[in-house]
Amino acid sequence: MKILIPAISQERIVTCLRTLRTNPKDIIVVDNSPNGLERPFSVGRRVHRGMNLGVAHSWNIGVRALMESDDTHLAICSQSVVFGRNGGRELKEMLGDEWGAEYVGLGWHLNMFTRQFFETFGFFDENFHPAYMEDTDALYRMGLLGMPSPRENGRSRPYYTIDATCPDAGALKDGKATVDFNELETYYTLKWGGLQGQEKFERPFNNPELPINWWPRVTTAGAT
């Protein structure tokens, strides 16, 4: 199992890692702070590029790491998640053989995905930058692909219960990220023909030649 955590706040990532009791070699931290997080912490891999790669790009780093390894599962975790006395040990209970995803009742702040999930789903759309609506895009794509999701749609999956909290995402509240919600909504509408619940397209941008698991690469310099 790999655990991917995008980070931009020194205090939040240190608290998250301090409460997460797992093998540090399983953890990948994507450091999205402009100057690098100062306090050292023990993780298997730390990615830093001196810029905010965005949530979707950070998640995709974890996806690639999973697909290039012998691991079968990827947990995607927010820097703001604080684990309780169990230290996230419940994640091990979610390591099933199903090809889908396992959801925790923390929104998209903590979920588990299988290798088979990404073989069908593909990658997250990095044009939702730096954050928000990448999860909405993913849910809609999952529905089109016939994949179970936490959205109420007849293929919904129950949530796991885990001893953890996530009071807020943190980056906006801390003033470390700026989000243009109008731009995100405009892109989503162009891609799917409407906002969440009003989508009209079954292919991105209503282009029948584009597969559902297609995703456009961002062109920001250095964001590879």
Coordinates of N, CA and C in Angstrom, one line a residue:
M1 N 0.8 -1.2 0.0 CA 0.0 0.0 0.0 C 0.9 1.2 0.0
K2 N 0.5 2.2 -0.9 CA 1.2 3.5 -0.8 C 0.2 4.5 -0.3
I3 N 0.7 5.6 0.3 CA -0.1 6.7 0.8 C 0.4 8.0 0.3
L4 N -0.4 8.6 -0.5 CA 0.0 9.9 -1.2 C -0.6 11.1 -0.4
I5 N 0.2 12.0 0.0 CA -0.3 13.2 0.7 C 0.3 14.5 0.1
P6 N -0.5 15.3 -0.6 CA -0.1 16.6 -1.0 C 0.0 17.5 0.2
A7 N 1.0 18.3 0.3 CA 1.3 19.2 1.4 C 1.7 20.6 1.0
I8 N 1.2 21.6 1.7 CA 1.5 22.9 1.5 C 1.7 23.7 2.8
S9 N 1.3 23.1 3.9 CA 1.4 23.7 5.3 C 2.3 22.9 6.2
Q10 N 3.3 23.5 6.7 CA 4.2 22.8 7.6 C 3.5 22.2 8.8
E11 N 2.7 23.0 9.5 CA 2.0 22.5 10.7 C 1.1 21.3 10.4
R12 N 0.3 21.4 9.3 CA -0.7 20.4 9.0 C 0.0 19.1 8.6
I13 N 1.0 19.1 7.8 CA 1.6 17.9 7.3 C 2.3 17.2 8.5
V14 N 3.0 18.0 9.3 CA 3.7 17.4 10.5 C 2.7 16.7 11.4
T15 N 1.5 17.4 11.7 CA 0.5 16.8 12.5 C -0.1 15.5 11.9
C16 N -0.3 15.6 10.6 CA -0.9 14.4 9.9 C 0.1 13.2 10.0
L17 N 1.3 13.4 9.7 CA 2.3 12.3 9.8 C 2.6 11.8 11.2
R18 N 2.5 12.7 12.2 CA 2.8 12.3 13.5 C 1.7 11.4 14.0
T19 N 0.4 11.6 13.5 CA -0.7 10.7 14.0 C -0.9 9.5 13.1
L20 N -0.2 9.4 12.0 CA -0.4 8.3 11.0 C 0.7 7.2 11.4
R21 N 0.2 6.1 11.9 CA 1.1 5.1 12.3 C 1.2 4.0 11.2
T22 N 2.2 4.2 10.3 CA 2.4 3.2 9.2 C 3.8 3.2 8.9
N23 N 4.2 2.3 8.0 CA 5.6 2.3 7.6 C 6.0 3.6 6.8
P24 N 6.9 4.4 7.2 CA 7.2 5.6 6.5 C 7.6 5.3 5.0
K25 N 8.1 4.2 4.7 CA 8.4 3.8 3.3 C 7.2 3.8 2.4
D26 N 6.0 3.7 3.0 CA 4.8 3.6 2.2 C 4.3 5.0 1.8
I27 N 4.9 6.1 2.4 CA 4.3 7.4 2.3 C 5.1 8.2 1.2
I28 N 4.3 8.9 0.4 CA 4.8 9.9 -0.6 C 4.2 11.2 -0.2
V29 N 5.1 12.2 0.0 CA 4.6 13.6 0.3 C 5.0 14.4 -0.9
V30 N 4.0 15.1 -1.5 CA 4.2 16.0 -2.6 C 4.2 17.4 -1.9
D31 N 5.4 18.0 -1.9 CA 5.6 19.3 -1.2 C 5.2 20.4 -2.2
N32 N 4.0 21.0 -2.1 CA 3.5 22.1 -3.0 C 3.8 23.5 -2.5
S33 N 4.6 23.6 -1.4 CA 5.0 24.9 -0.9 C 6.0 25.6 -1.8
P34 N 6.0 26.9 -2.0 CA 6.9 27.5 -2.9 C 8.4 27.4 -2.5
N35 N 8.7 27.4 -1.2 CA 10.1 27.3 -0.8 C 10.5 26.0 -0.1
G36 N 9.6 25.1 0.0 CA 9.9 23.8 0.6 C 9.5 23.8 2.1
L37 N 9.0 22.7 2.5 CA 8.7 22.6 3.9 C 10.0 22.4 4.7
E38 N 10.1 23.1 5.8 CA 11.4 23.3 6.5 C 11.6 22.1 7.4
R39 N 10.7 21.7 8.2 CA 10.9 20.7 9.3 C 11.1 19.3 8.6
P40 N 12.1 18.6 8.9 CA 12.3 17.3 8.3 C 11.3 16.3 8.9
F41 N 10.9 15.4 8.1 CA 10.0 14.3 8.5 C 10.3 13.1 7.8
S42 N 10.0 11.9 8.3 CA 10.4 10.7 7.8 C 9.3 10.1 6.8
V43 N 9.6 10.1 5.6 CA 8.7 9.5 4.6 C 9.5 8.7 3.6
G44 N 8.9 7.9 2.8 CA 9.6 7.1 1.8 C 10.1 7.9 0.6
R45 N 9.2 8.9 0.2 CA 9.6 9.7 -0.9 C 9.0 11.1 -0.7
R46 N 9.7 12.1 -1.1 CA 9.3 13.5 -1.0 C 9.5 14.2 -2.3
V47 N 8.5 14.7 -2.9 CA 8.5 15.4 -4.2 C 8.4 16.9 -4.0
H48 N 9.3 17.7 -4.4 CA 9.2 19.1 -4.3 C 9.7 19.8 -5.6
R49 N 9.0 20.7 -6.1 CA 9.4 21.4 -7.3 C 9.3 22.9 -7.2
G50 N 9.2 23.4 -5.9 CA 9.2 24.9 -5.7 C 8.0 25.6 -6.3
M51 N 6.9 24.8 -6.5 CA 5.7 25.4 -7.0 C 4.5 24.5 -6.6
N52 N 3.3 25.1 -6.6 CA 2.1 24.3 -6.3 C 1.7 23.5 -7.5
L53 N 1.9 22.2 -7.6 CA 1.5 21.4 -8.7 C 0.0 21.2 -8.8
G54 N -0.7 21.5 -7.7 CA -2.1 21.3 -7.7 C -2.5 19.9 -7.2
V55 N -3.7 19.8 -6.7 CA -4.2 18.5 -6.1 C -4.2 17.4 -7.1
A56 N -4.8 17.6 -8.3 CA -4.9 16.5 -9.3 C -3.5 16.0 -9.7
H57 N -2.6 17.0 -10.0 CA -1.2 16.6 -10.4 C -0.6 15.8 -9.3
S58 N -0.7 16.2 -8.1 CA -0.2 15.5 -6.9 C -0.7 14.1 -6.8
W59 N -2.0 14.0 -6.9 CA -2.7 12.7 -6.9 C -2.1 11.8 -8.0
N60 N -1.9 12.3 -9.2 CA -1.3 11.5 -10.3 C 0.1 11.0 -10.0
I61 N 0.9 11.8 -9.3 CA 2.2 11.3 -8.9 C 2.0 10.0 -8.1
G62 N 1.0 10.0 -7.2 CA 0.8 8.7 -6.5 C 0.3 7.6 -7.4
V63 N -0.5 7.9 -8.3 CA -1.0 6.9 -9.3 C 0.1 6.3 -10.0
R64 N 1.0 7.2 -10.6 CA 2.1 6.6 -11.3 C 3.1 5.8 -10.4
A65 N 3.3 6.2 -9.2 CA 4.1 5.5 -8.3 C 3.5 4.1 -8.0
L66 N 2.2 4.0 -7.9 CA 1.5 2.8 -7.7 C 1.7 1.9 -8.9
M67 N 1.4 2.4 -10.1 CA 1.5 1.6 -11.3 C 2.9 1.1 -11.6
E68 N 3.9 1.8 -11.1 CA 5.3 1.4 -11.4 C 5.8 0.5 -10.3
S69 N 5.0 0.2 -9.3 CA 5.5 -0.7 -8.2 C 4.7 -2.0 -8.2
D70 N 5.0 -2.8 -7.2 CA 4.3 -4.0 -7.0 C 3.1 -3.9 -6.0
D71 N 2.9 -2.7 -5.6 CA 1.8 -2.5 -4.6 C 0.5 -2.6 -5.4
T72 N -0.6 -2.8 -4.6 CA -1.9 -3.0 -5.2 C -2.9 -1.9 -4.8
H73 N -2.5 -1.1 -3.8 CA -3.5 -0.1 -3.4 C -2.8 1.3 -3.1
L74 N -3.6 2.3 -3.4 CA -3.1 3.7 -3.1 C -4.1 4.4 -2.2
A75 N -3.7 4.9 -1.1 CA -4.5 5.8 -0.3 C -4.1 7.2 -0.6
I76 N -5.1 8.0 -0.9 CA -4.9 9.4 -1.1 C -5.4 10.2 0.1
C77 N -4.6 10.9 0.7 CA -4.9 11.6 2.0 C -4.6 13.1 2.0
S78 N -5.5 13.8 2.6 CA -5.2 15.3 2.7 C -4.2 15.5 3.8
Q79 N -3.5 16.6 3.7 CA -2.6 17.1 4.8 C -3.3 17.4 6.0
S80 N -4.6 17.7 5.9 CA -5.4 18.1 7.1 C -6.0 17.0 7.9
V81 N -5.8 15.8 7.4 CA -6.4 14.6 8.2 C -5.5 14.4 9.4
V82 N -6.2 14.2 10.5 CA -5.6 13.9 11.8 C -6.2 12.6 12.3
F83 N -5.3 11.6 12.4 CA -5.7 10.3 12.8 C -5.8 10.1 14.3
G84 N -6.7 9.3 14.7 CA -7.0 9.0 16.1 C -6.0 8.0 16.7
R85 N -6.5 7.4 17.8 CA -5.6 6.4 18.5 C -5.2 5.3 17.7
N86 N -6.0 4.9 16.7 CA -5.6 3.8 15.8 C -4.5 4.1 14.8
G87 N -4.3 5.4 14.6 CA -3.2 5.8 13.7 C -3.4 5.4 12.3
G88 N -4.7 5.2 11.9 CA -5.0 4.9 10.5 C -4.8 3.4 10.2
R89 N -4.7 2.6 11.2 CA -4.5 1.1 11.0 C -5.7 0.5 10.3
E90 N -6.9 1.2 10.3 CA -8.1 0.7 9.6 C -7.9 0.7 8.1
L91 N -6.9 1.4 7.6 CA -6.6 1.4 6.2 C -6.3 0.0 5.7
K92 N -5.6 -0.8 6.5 CA -5.3 -2.1 6.2 C -6.5 -3.0 6.0
E93 N -7.6 -2.6 6.7 CA -8.9 -3.4 6.5 C -9.5 -3.2 5.1
M94 N -9.1 -2.1 4.5 CA -9.7 -1.7 3.2 C -8.9 -2.4 2.0
L95 N -7.9 -3.2 2.3 CA -7.1 -3.8 1.2 C -7.8 -5.0 0.7
G96 N -8.9 -4.8 0.0 CA -9.6 -5.9 -0.6 C -9.1 -6.2 -2.0
D97 N -9.8 -7.2 -2.7 CA -9.3 -7.6 -4.0 C -10.2 -7.0 -5.1
E98 N -11.2 -6.1 -4.7 CA -12.1 -5.6 -5.7 C -11.4 -4.5 -6.5
W99 N -11.8 -4.3 -7.7 CA -11.2 -3.3 -8.6 C -11.5 -1.9 -8.3
G100 N -12.5 -1.6 -7.4 CA -13.0 -0.3 -7.2 C -12.2 0.5 -6.2
A101 N -12.9 1.5 -5.6 CA -12.3 2.3 -4.6 C -13.1 2.1 -3.3
E102 N -12.5 2.3 -2.2 CA -13.1 2.2 -0.8 C -13.1 3.6 -0.2
Y103 N -14.3 4.0 0.3 CA -14.4 5.4 0.7 C -14.6 5.5 2.2
V104 N -14.0 6.6 2.7 CA -14.1 6.9 4.1 C -14.9 8.1 4.2
G105 N -15.7 8.3 5.3 CA -16.6 9.4 5.4 C -16.0 10.8 5.7
L106 N -14.9 11.1 4.9 CA -14.2 12.3 5.0 C -14.2 13.0 3.6
G107 N -15.2 12.8 2.8 CA -15.1 13.4 1.5 C -14.0 12.7 0.7
W108 N -13.3 13.6 0.0 CA -12.1 13.1 -0.8 C -10.8 13.4 0.0
H109 N -10.9 13.6 1.3 CA -9.7 13.8 2.1 C -9.0 12.5 2.4
L110 N -9.7 11.4 2.3 CA -9.0 10.1 2.6 C -9.8 9.0 1.9
N111 N -9.2 8.4 0.9 CA -9.9 7.3 0.2 C -8.8 6.3 -0.3
M112 N -9.2 5.1 -0.5 CA -8.3 4.0 -0.9 C -8.7 3.5 -2.3
F113 N -7.7 3.4 -3.2 CA -8.0 3.0 -4.6 C -7.1 1.8 -4.9
T114 N -7.6 0.9 -5.8 CA -6.9 -0.2 -6.2 C -6.2 0.0 -7.6
R115 N -5.2 -0.8 -7.9 CA -4.5 -0.7 -9.2 C -5.5 -0.9 -10.3
Q116 N -6.4 -1.8 -10.1 CA -7.4 -2.0 -11.2 C -8.3 -0.8 -11.4
F117 N -8.5 -0.1 -10.3 CA -9.3 1.2 -10.5 C -8.7 2.1 -11.5
F118 N -7.4 2.3 -11.4 CA -6.7 3.3 -12.3 C -6.5 2.7 -13.7
E119 N -6.4 1.4 -13.8 CA -6.3 0.8 -15.1 C -7.6 1.1 -15.9
T120 N -8.7 1.2 -15.2 CA -10.0 1.6 -15.9 C -10.2 3.1 -16.0
F121 N -10.0 3.8 -14.9 CA -10.3 5.2 -14.7 C -9.3 6.1 -15.4
G122 N -8.0 5.7 -15.4 CA -7.0 6.6 -15.9 C -6.4 7.5 -14.9
F123 N -6.2 8.8 -15.2 CA -5.6 9.8 -14.3 C -6.6 10.9 -14.0
F124 N -6.3 11.6 -13.0 CA -7.1 12.8 -12.6 C -6.8 13.9 -13.6
D125 N -7.8 14.8 -13.8 CA -7.7 15.9 -14.7 C -6.9 17.0 -14.1
E126 N -5.7 17.3 -14.5 CA -4.9 18.3 -13.9 C -5.2 19.7 -14.2
N127 N -6.2 19.9 -15.1 CA -6.6 21.3 -15.5 C -7.5 21.9 -14.4
F128 N -7.9 21.1 -13.4 CA -8.6 21.6 -12.3 C -7.5 22.0 -11.3
H129 N -7.0 23.2 -11.4 CA -5.8 23.7 -10.7 C -6.1 25.0 -10.0
P130 N -5.6 25.2 -8.8 CA -4.8 24.2 -8.0 C -5.6 23.2 -7.3
A131 N -6.9 23.4 -7.1 CA -7.7 22.5 -6.3 C -9.2 22.8 -6.6
Y132 N -10.0 21.7 -6.2 CA -11.5 21.7 -6.3 C -11.9 21.3 -7.7
M133 N -13.0 20.5 -7.7 CA -13.7 20.0 -8.8 C -13.0 18.9 -9.5
E134 N -11.8 18.6 -9.2 CA -11.1 17.4 -9.7 C -11.8 16.1 -9.2
D135 N -12.4 16.2 -8.0 CA -13.2 15.1 -7.5 C -14.5 15.0 -8.1
T136 N -15.2 16.1 -8.4 CA -16.5 16.1 -9.1 C -16.3 15.5 -10.5
D137 N -15.2 15.9 -11.2 CA -14.9 15.4 -12.5 C -14.7 13.8 -12.4
A138 N -14.0 13.4 -11.4 CA -13.7 12.0 -11.2 C -15.0 11.2 -11.0
L139 N -15.9 11.7 -10.2 CA -17.2 11.1 -9.9 C -18.0 10.9 -11.1
Y140 N -18.1 11.9 -12.0 CA -18.9 11.9 -13.2 C -18.3 10.9 -14.1
R141 N -17.0 10.9 -14.3 CA -16.3 9.9 -15.1 C -16.5 8.5 -14.6
M142 N -16.5 8.3 -13.3 CA -16.7 6.9 -12.8 C -18.1 6.5 -13.1
G143 N -19.1 7.4 -13.1 CA -20.5 7.0 -13.4 C -20.6 6.6 -14.9
L144 N -19.9 7.3 -15.8 CA -19.9 7.0 -17.2 C -19.3 5.7 -17.5
L145 N -18.3 5.3 -16.7 CA -17.5 4.1 -16.8 C -18.2 2.9 -16.1
G146 N -19.3 3.2 -15.4 CA -20.0 2.1 -14.7 C -19.3 1.7 -13.5
M147 N -18.5 2.5 -12.9 CA -17.7 2.2 -11.7 C -18.5 2.7 -10.5
P148 N -18.5 1.8 -9.4 CA -19.1 2.3 -8.2 C -18.5 3.5 -7.6
S149 N -19.3 4.4 -7.0 CA -18.7 5.6 -6.5 C -19.6 6.0 -5.3
P150 N -19.1 7.0 -4.5 CA -19.9 7.4 -3.3 C -21.1 8.3 -3.7
R151 N -21.2 8.7 -5.0 CA -22.3 9.4 -5.4 C -23.6 8.5 -5.5
E152 N -24.7 9.0 -5.1 CA -25.9 8.2 -5.1 C -26.4 7.9 -6.5
N153 N -26.2 6.7 -6.9 CA -26.5 6.4 -8.3 C -26.8 4.9 -8.6
G154 N -27.2 4.2 -7.6 CA -27.5 2.8 -7.8 C -26.2 1.9 -7.8
R155 N -25.0 2.5 -7.9 CA -23.8 1.8 -7.8 C -23.0 2.3 -6.6
S156 N -23.7 3.0 -5.8 CA -23.0 3.6 -4.6 C -22.4 2.5 -3.7
R157 N -21.3 2.9 -3.1 CA -20.7 2.0 -2.1 C -20.8 2.6 -0.7
P158 N -20.8 1.7 0.3 CA -20.9 2.3 1.7 C -19.5 2.8 2.1
Y159 N -19.6 3.7 3.1 CA -18.3 4.3 3.6 C -17.8 3.4 4.7
Y160 N -16.4 3.3 4.8 CA -15.8 2.8 5.9 C -15.8 3.8 7.0
T161 N -15.7 3.3 8.3 CA -15.6 4.1 9.4 C -14.2 4.1 9.9
I162 N -13.6 5.2 10.1 CA -12.2 5.3 10.5 C -12.0 6.4 11.5
D163 N -11.1 6.1 12.4 CA -10.9 7.0 13.5 C -9.9 8.2 13.0
A164 N -10.5 9.1 12.4 CA -9.8 10.3 11.9 C -10.7 11.4 11.6
T165 N -10.2 12.6 11.6 CA -11.0 13.8 11.4 C -10.3 14.7 10.4
C166 N -11.0 15.5 9.7 CA -10.5 16.5 8.8 C -11.4 17.7 8.8
P167 N -11.1 18.7 9.7 CA -12.0 19.8 9.9 C -12.1 20.7 8.7
D168 N -11.0 20.8 7.9 CA -11.1 21.7 6.7 C -9.9 21.3 5.8
A169 N -9.9 21.8 4.6 CA -8.8 21.4 3.7 C -7.6 22.2 4.0
G170 N -7.7 23.4 4.5 CA -6.6 24.2 5.0 C -5.9 25.2 4.1
A171 N -5.7 24.8 2.9 CA -4.9 25.7 2.0 C -5.5 27.1 1.8
L172 N -6.8 27.1 1.5 CA -7.5 28.3 1.3 C -7.6 29.1 2.6
K173 N -8.0 28.4 3.7 CA -8.1 29.1 5.0 C -6.8 29.7 5.5
D174 N -5.7 28.9 5.2 CA -4.4 29.4 5.6 C -3.8 30.5 4.6
G175 N -4.5 30.8 3.6 CA -4.0 31.7 2.6 C -2.9 31.3 1.8
K176 N -2.7 30.0 1.6 CA -1.5 29.4 0.9 C -1.9 29.0 -0.5
A177 N -3.2 29.2 -0.9 CA -3.6 28.9 -2.3 C -4.7 29.8 -2.6
T178 N -4.8 30.2 -3.9 CA -5.8 31.0 -4.4 C -6.6 30.2 -5.5
V179 N -7.9 30.2 -5.4 CA -8.7 29.4 -6.4 C -9.7 30.3 -7.1
D180 N -9.7 30.2 -8.4 CA -10.7 30.9 -9.2 C -11.8 29.9 -9.5
F181 N -12.9 30.0 -8.7 CA -13.9 29.0 -8.9 C -14.7 29.2 -10.2
N182 N -14.8 30.5 -10.6 CA -15.5 30.7 -11.9 C -14.7 30.0 -13.1
E183 N -13.4 30.1 -13.0 CA -12.6 29.4 -14.0 C -12.8 27.9 -14.0
L184 N -12.8 27.3 -12.8 CA -13.0 25.9 -12.7 C -14.4 25.5 -13.2
E185 N -15.4 26.2 -12.8 CA -16.8 25.9 -13.3 C -16.9 26.0 -14.8
T186 N -16.2 27.1 -15.4 CA -16.3 27.2 -16.8 C -15.7 26.0 -17.5
Y187 N -14.5 25.6 -17.0 CA -13.8 24.5 -17.6 C -14.7 23.2 -17.5
Y188 N -15.3 23.0 -16.3 CA -16.1 21.8 -16.1 C -17.3 21.8 -17.1
T189 N -17.9 23.0 -17.2 CA -19.1 23.1 -18.1 C -18.7 22.8 -19.6
L190 N -17.5 23.4 -20.0 CA -17.1 23.1 -21.3 C -16.8 21.6 -21.6
K191 N -16.3 21.0 -20.5 CA -15.9 19.6 -20.7 C -17.1 18.6 -20.7
W192 N -18.1 18.9 -19.8 CA -19.2 18.0 -19.7 C -20.6 18.6 -20.0
G193 N -20.7 19.8 -20.5 CA -21.9 20.4 -20.9 C -22.8 20.9 -19.8
G194 N -22.3 21.0 -18.6 CA -23.1 21.5 -17.5 C -22.4 21.2 -16.2
L195 N -22.8 21.9 -15.1 CA -22.2 21.7 -13.8 C -22.7 20.4 -13.2
Q196 N -22.2 20.1 -12.0 CA -22.6 18.8 -11.4 C -24.1 18.6 -11.3
G197 N -24.5 17.5 -11.8 CA -26.0 17.2 -11.8 C -26.7 17.7 -13.1
Q198 N -25.9 18.4 -13.9 CA -26.5 19.0 -15.1 C -25.7 18.6 -16.4
E199 N -24.8 17.6 -16.2 CA -23.9 17.2 -17.3 C -24.7 16.7 -18.4
K200 N -24.3 17.0 -19.7 CA -25.0 16.5 -20.9 C -24.1 15.6 -21.7
F201 N -22.8 15.7 -21.6 CA -21.9 15.0 -22.5 C -21.5 13.6 -21.9
E202 N -21.3 12.7 -22.8 CA -20.8 11.4 -22.4 C -19.3 11.2 -22.8
R203 N -18.8 12.2 -23.5 CA -17.4 12.2 -23.8 C -16.9 13.6 -23.5
P204 N -15.6 13.7 -23.1 CA -15.1 15.1 -22.8 C -15.3 16.0 -24.0
F205 N -15.8 17.2 -23.7 CA -16.0 18.3 -24.7 C -16.9 17.8 -25.8
N206 N -17.7 16.8 -25.5 CA -18.7 16.2 -26.5 C -17.9 15.7 -27.8
N207 N -16.7 15.3 -27.6 CA -15.9 14.8 -28.7 C -15.9 13.3 -28.7
P208 N -16.6 12.6 -29.6 CA -16.7 11.1 -29.6 C -15.3 10.4 -29.7
E209 N -14.3 11.1 -30.2 CA -13.0 10.5 -30.3 C -12.2 10.5 -29.0
L210 N -12.7 11.2 -28.0 CA -11.9 11.3 -26.8 C -12.5 10.2 -25.8
P211 N -11.7 9.3 -25.3 CA -12.2 8.4 -24.3 C -12.5 9.0 -23.0
I212 N -13.3 8.4 -22.2 CA -13.7 8.9 -20.9 C -12.6 9.1 -20.0
N213 N -11.6 8.2 -20.1 CA -10.4 8.3 -19.2 C -9.3 9.1 -19.7
W214 N -9.6 9.9 -20.8 CA -8.7 10.9 -21.3 C -8.6 12.0 -20.3
W215 N -7.4 12.6 -20.2 CA -7.3 13.8 -19.4 C -6.2 14.7 -20.0
P216 N -6.4 16.0 -20.1 CA -5.4 16.9 -20.8 C -4.3 17.2 -19.8
R217 N -3.1 17.3 -20.3 CA -2.0 17.7 -19.5 C -1.9 19.2 -19.3
V218 N -1.6 19.7 -18.1 CA -1.4 21.1 -17.9 C -0.1 21.5 -18.6
T219 N 0.0 22.8 -18.9 CA 1.2 23.3 -19.6 C 2.0 24.2 -18.8
T220 N 1.8 24.2 -17.5 CA 2.6 25.0 -16.6 C 4.0 24.5 -16.6
A221 N 4.9 25.5 -16.8 CA 6.4 25.1 -16.9 C 6.8 24.4 -15.7
G222 N 7.5 23.3 -15.9 CA 8.1 22.5 -14.8 C 7.1 21.5 -14.2
A223 N 5.9 21.6 -14.5 CA 4.9 20.7 -13.8 C 4.8 19.4 -14.6
T224 N 5.8 18.5 -14.3 CA 5.8 17.2 -15.0 C 5.7 16.1 -14.1

